[in-house]
Structure formats: C-alpha cells, structure tokens
Amino acid sequence: MNDVITWYVTWIIVMPTVVLGLLVMPLIWGLMIMGIIRWFCWMKRCRSSEVGP
C-alpha cells in the first residue's frame, strides 16, 4: 500500500513537470532562435551601414 502511495505521489509530481517542460522548451527554443536571427540581422545591418555609403 505504501509503495502505491509513493508511486502516485511521484507520478503526480513528475507528470506536470514533464508536461510543462515539453510545453515550455519549444517556447524557449523559439525565443533563442529569434534572438539569434535578430542578432545576426543587427550585425549585418551594422556592417552594411559601416561598409556602405
């Protein structure tokens, strides 16, 4: 009986964290990718503005 309770508790604790991780990770990756793309665009713009007339 005690093993079942501990199993339920671990399941209740682990499942939401896994679901939250799966939901949050793509958001974090998207933000990181967007930030990197913006940084590259900013660097290119600065270089082109320096090099260009």
mmCIF file of N, CA and C in Angstrom:
data_model
loop_
_atom_site.group_PDB
_atom_site.id
_atom_site.type_symbol
_atom_site.label_atom_id
_atom_site.label_comp_id
_atom_site.label_asym_id
_atom_site.label_seq_id
_atom_site.Cartn_x
_atom_site.Cartn_y
_atom_site.Cartn_z
ATOM 1 N N MET A 1 0.842 -1.205 0.000
ATOM 2 C CA MET A 1 0.000 0.000 0.000
ATOM 3 C C MET A 1 0.880 1.260 0.000
ATOM 4 N N ASN A 2 1.920 1.224 0.810
ATOM 5 C CA ASN A 2 2.806 2.382 0.893
ATOM 6 C C ASN A 2 3.496 2.630 -0.449
ATOM 7 N N ASP A 3 3.889 1.539 -1.122
ATOM 8 C CA ASP A 3 4.541 1.675 -2.422
ATOM 9 C C ASP A 3 3.606 2.337 -3.428
ATOM 10 N N VAL A 4 2.323 1.973 -3.367
ATOM 11 C CA VAL A 4 1.353 2.555 -4.302
ATOM 12 C C VAL A 4 1.231 4.054 -4.063
ATOM 13 N N ILE A 5 1.206 4.459 -2.791
ATOM 14 C CA ILE A 5 1.070 5.886 -2.462
ATOM 15 C C ILE A 5 2.292 6.651 -2.971
ATOM 16 N N THR A 6 3.473 6.111 -2.721
ATOM 17 C CA THR A 6 4.692 6.794 -3.175
ATOM 18 C C THR A 6 4.706 6.869 -4.701
ATOM 19 N N TRP A 7 4.231 5.803 -5.378
ATOM 20 C CA TRP A 7 4.189 5.797 -6.833
ATOM 21 C C TRP A 7 3.252 6.887 -7.342
ATOM 22 N N TYR A 8 2.065 6.997 -6.697
ATOM 23 C CA TYR A 8 1.120 8.038 -7.088
ATOM 24 C C TYR A 8 1.715 9.423 -6.870
ATOM 25 N N VAL A 9 2.388 9.612 -5.728
ATOM 26 C CA VAL A 9 2.964 10.929 -5.412
ATOM 27 C C VAL A 9 4.033 11.288 -6.439
ATOM 28 N N THR A 10 4.902 10.326 -6.749
ATOM 29 C CA THR A 10 5.953 10.603 -7.728
ATOM 30 C C THR A 10 5.329 10.897 -9.092
ATOM 31 N N TRP A 11 4.291 10.142 -9.460
ATOM 32 C CA TRP A 11 3.604 10.358 -10.738
ATOM 33 C C TRP A 11 2.999 11.753 -10.787
ATOM 34 N N ILE A 12 2.334 12.165 -9.676
ATOM 35 C CA ILE A 12 1.689 13.487 -9.617
ATOM 36 C C ILE A 12 2.747 14.585 -9.685
ATOM 37 N N ILE A 13 3.927 14.339 -9.097
ATOM 38 C CA ILE A 13 4.979 15.359 -9.093
ATOM 39 C C ILE A 13 5.691 15.387 -10.443
ATOM 40 N N VAL A 14 5.950 14.207 -11.015
ATOM 41 C CA VAL A 14 6.781 14.127 -12.225
ATOM 42 C C VAL A 14 5.993 14.546 -13.464
ATOM 43 N N MET A 15 4.746 14.088 -13.586
ATOM 44 C CA MET A 15 3.994 14.328 -14.820
ATOM 45 C C MET A 15 3.836 15.813 -15.151
ATOM 46 N N PRO A 16 3.395 16.666 -14.214
ATOM 47 C CA PRO A 16 3.243 18.090 -14.556
ATOM 48 C C PRO A 16 4.561 18.733 -14.965
ATOM 49 N N THR A 17 5.661 18.345 -14.308
ATOM 50 C CA THR A 17 6.956 18.929 -14.670
ATOM 51 C C THR A 17 7.337 18.511 -16.087
ATOM 52 N N VAL A 18 7.068 17.249 -16.445
ATOM 53 C CA VAL A 18 7.390 16.774 -17.795
ATOM 54 C C VAL A 18 6.531 17.514 -18.820
ATOM 55 N N VAL A 19 5.233 17.639 -18.531
ATOM 56 C CA VAL A 19 4.324 18.322 -19.467
ATOM 57 C C VAL A 19 4.736 19.783 -19.611
ATOM 58 N N LEU A 20 5.026 20.436 -18.465
ATOM 59 C CA LEU A 20 5.451 21.837 -18.505
ATOM 60 C C LEU A 20 6.749 21.970 -19.292
ATOM 61 N N GLY A 21 7.680 21.048 -19.068
ATOM 62 C CA GLY A 21 8.946 21.083 -19.799
ATOM 63 C C GLY A 21 8.716 20.952 -21.295
ATOM 64 N N LEU A 22 7.839 20.018 -21.686
ATOM 65 C CA LEU A 22 7.565 19.817 -23.112
ATOM 66 C C LEU A 22 6.885 21.045 -23.709
ATOM 67 N N LEU A 23 6.035 21.724 -22.910
ATOM 68 C CA LEU A 23 5.345 22.906 -23.417
ATOM 69 C C LEU A 23 6.272 24.114 -23.461
ATOM 70 N N VAL A 24 7.159 24.229 -22.459
ATOM 71 C CA VAL A 24 7.984 25.432 -22.329
ATOM 72 C C VAL A 24 9.214 25.371 -23.227
ATOM 73 N N MET A 25 9.779 24.174 -23.420
ATOM 74 C CA MET A 25 11.025 24.061 -24.184
ATOM 75 C C MET A 25 10.911 24.639 -25.596
ATOM 76 N N PRO A 26 9.851 24.321 -26.380
ATOM 77 C CA PRO A 26 9.741 24.929 -27.717
ATOM 78 C C PRO A 26 9.672 26.449 -27.659
ATOM 79 N N LEU A 27 9.006 26.991 -26.626
ATOM 80 C CA LEU A 27 8.938 28.449 -26.471
ATOM 81 C C LEU A 27 10.333 29.017 -26.273
ATOM 82 N N ILE A 28 11.113 28.379 -25.376
ATOM 83 C CA ILE A 28 12.470 28.851 -25.092
ATOM 84 C C ILE A 28 13.324 28.749 -26.357
ATOM 85 N N TRP A 29 13.200 27.622 -27.072
ATOM 86 C CA TRP A 29 13.988 27.435 -28.296
ATOM 87 C C TRP A 29 13.601 28.484 -29.332
ATOM 88 N N GLY A 30 12.296 28.746 -29.471
ATOM 89 C CA GLY A 30 11.838 29.750 -30.432
ATOM 90 C C GLY A 30 12.378 31.129 -30.096
ATOM 91 N N LEU A 31 12.339 31.474 -28.800
ATOM 92 C CA LEU A 31 12.855 32.777 -28.388
ATOM 93 C C LEU A 31 14.352 32.864 -28.654
ATOM 94 N N MET A 32 15.080 31.775 -28.361
ATOM 95 C CA MET A 32 16.525 31.758 -28.597
ATOM 96 C C MET A 32 16.827 31.926 -30.080
ATOM 97 N N ILE A 33 16.092 31.180 -30.934
ATOM 98 C CA ILE A 33 16.327 31.240 -32.381
ATOM 99 C C ILE A 33 15.998 32.642 -32.902
ATOM 100 N N MET A 34 14.878 33.214 -32.422
ATOM 101 C CA MET A 34 14.506 34.564 -32.845
ATOM 102 C C MET A 34 15.575 35.566 -32.429
ATOM 103 N N GLY A 35 16.084 35.416 -31.199
ATOM 104 C CA GLY A 35 17.126 36.318 -30.718
ATOM 105 C C GLY A 35 18.391 36.206 -31.549
ATOM 106 N N ILE A 36 18.773 34.970 -31.891
ATOM 107 C CA ILE A 36 19.981 34.765 -32.702
ATOM 108 C C ILE A 36 19.788 35.382 -34.087
ATOM 109 N N ILE A 37 18.592 35.177 -34.683
ATOM 110 C CA ILE A 37 18.330 35.726 -36.024
ATOM 111 C C ILE A 37 18.370 37.253 -35.968
ATOM 112 N N ARG A 38 17.755 37.840 -34.929
ATOM 113 C CA ARG A 38 17.767 39.299 -34.796
ATOM 114 C C ARG A 38 19.194 39.800 -34.629
ATOM 115 N N TRP A 39 19.997 39.068 -33.838
ATOM 116 C CA TRP A 39 21.383 39.476 -33.602
ATOM 117 C C TRP A 39 22.161 39.444 -34.914
ATOM 118 N N PHE A 40 21.967 38.375 -35.704
ATOM 119 C CA PHE A 40 22.656 38.274 -36.999
ATOM 120 C C PHE A 40 22.227 39.422 -37.915
ATOM 121 N N CYS A 41 20.920 39.699 -37.959
ATOM 122 C CA CYS A 41 20.425 40.781 -38.811
ATOM 123 C C CYS A 41 21.016 42.110 -38.355
ATOM 124 N N TRP A 42 21.079 42.315 -37.037
ATOM 125 C CA TRP A 42 21.627 43.559 -36.490
ATOM 126 C C TRP A 42 23.099 43.693 -36.863
ATOM 127 N N MET A 43 23.856 42.583 -36.725
ATOM 128 C CA MET A 43 25.280 42.605 -37.082
ATOM 129 C C MET A 43 25.447 42.920 -38.572
ATOM 130 N N LYS A 44 24.639 42.271 -39.418
ATOM 131 C CA LYS A 44 24.731 42.510 -40.863
ATOM 132 C C LYS A 44 24.387 43.964 -41.183
ATOM 133 N N ARG A 45 23.357 44.495 -40.520
ATOM 134 C CA ARG A 45 22.929 45.866 -40.773
ATOM 135 C C ARG A 45 24.050 46.829 -40.372
ATOM 136 N N CYS A 46 24.657 46.583 -39.203
ATOM 137 C CA CYS A 46 25.744 47.450 -38.742
ATOM 138 C C CYS A 46 26.917 47.380 -39.721
ATOM 139 N N ARG A 47 27.256 46.187 -40.165
ATOM 140 C CA ARG A 47 28.377 46.031 -41.094
ATOM 141 C C ARG A 47 28.062 46.713 -42.422
ATOM 142 N N SER A 48 26.841 46.495 -42.921
ATOM 143 C CA SER A 48 26.475 47.070 -44.215
ATOM 144 C C SER A 48 26.437 48.599 -44.104
ATOM 145 N N SER A 49 25.965 49.129 -42.964
ATOM 146 C CA SER A 49 25.907 50.579 -42.794
ATOM 147 C C SER A 49 27.321 51.145 -42.692
ATOM 148 N N GLU A 50 28.245 50.388 -42.066
ATOM 149 C CA GLU A 50 29.633 50.849 -41.967
ATOM 150 C C GLU A 50 30.308 50.806 -43.337
ATOM 151 N N VAL A 51 30.061 49.690 -44.075
ATOM 152 C CA VAL A 51 30.744 49.500 -45.362
ATOM 153 C C VAL A 51 30.091 50.360 -46.441
ATOM 154 N N GLY A 52 28.758 50.441 -46.415
ATOM 155 C CA GLY A 52 28.030 51.141 -47.477
ATOM 156 C C GLY A 52 28.234 52.644 -47.410
ATOM 157 N N PRO A 53 27.723 53.355 -48.421
ATOM 158 C CA PRO A 53 27.877 54.817 -48.485
ATOM 159 C C PRO A 53 27.052 55.528 -47.419
#
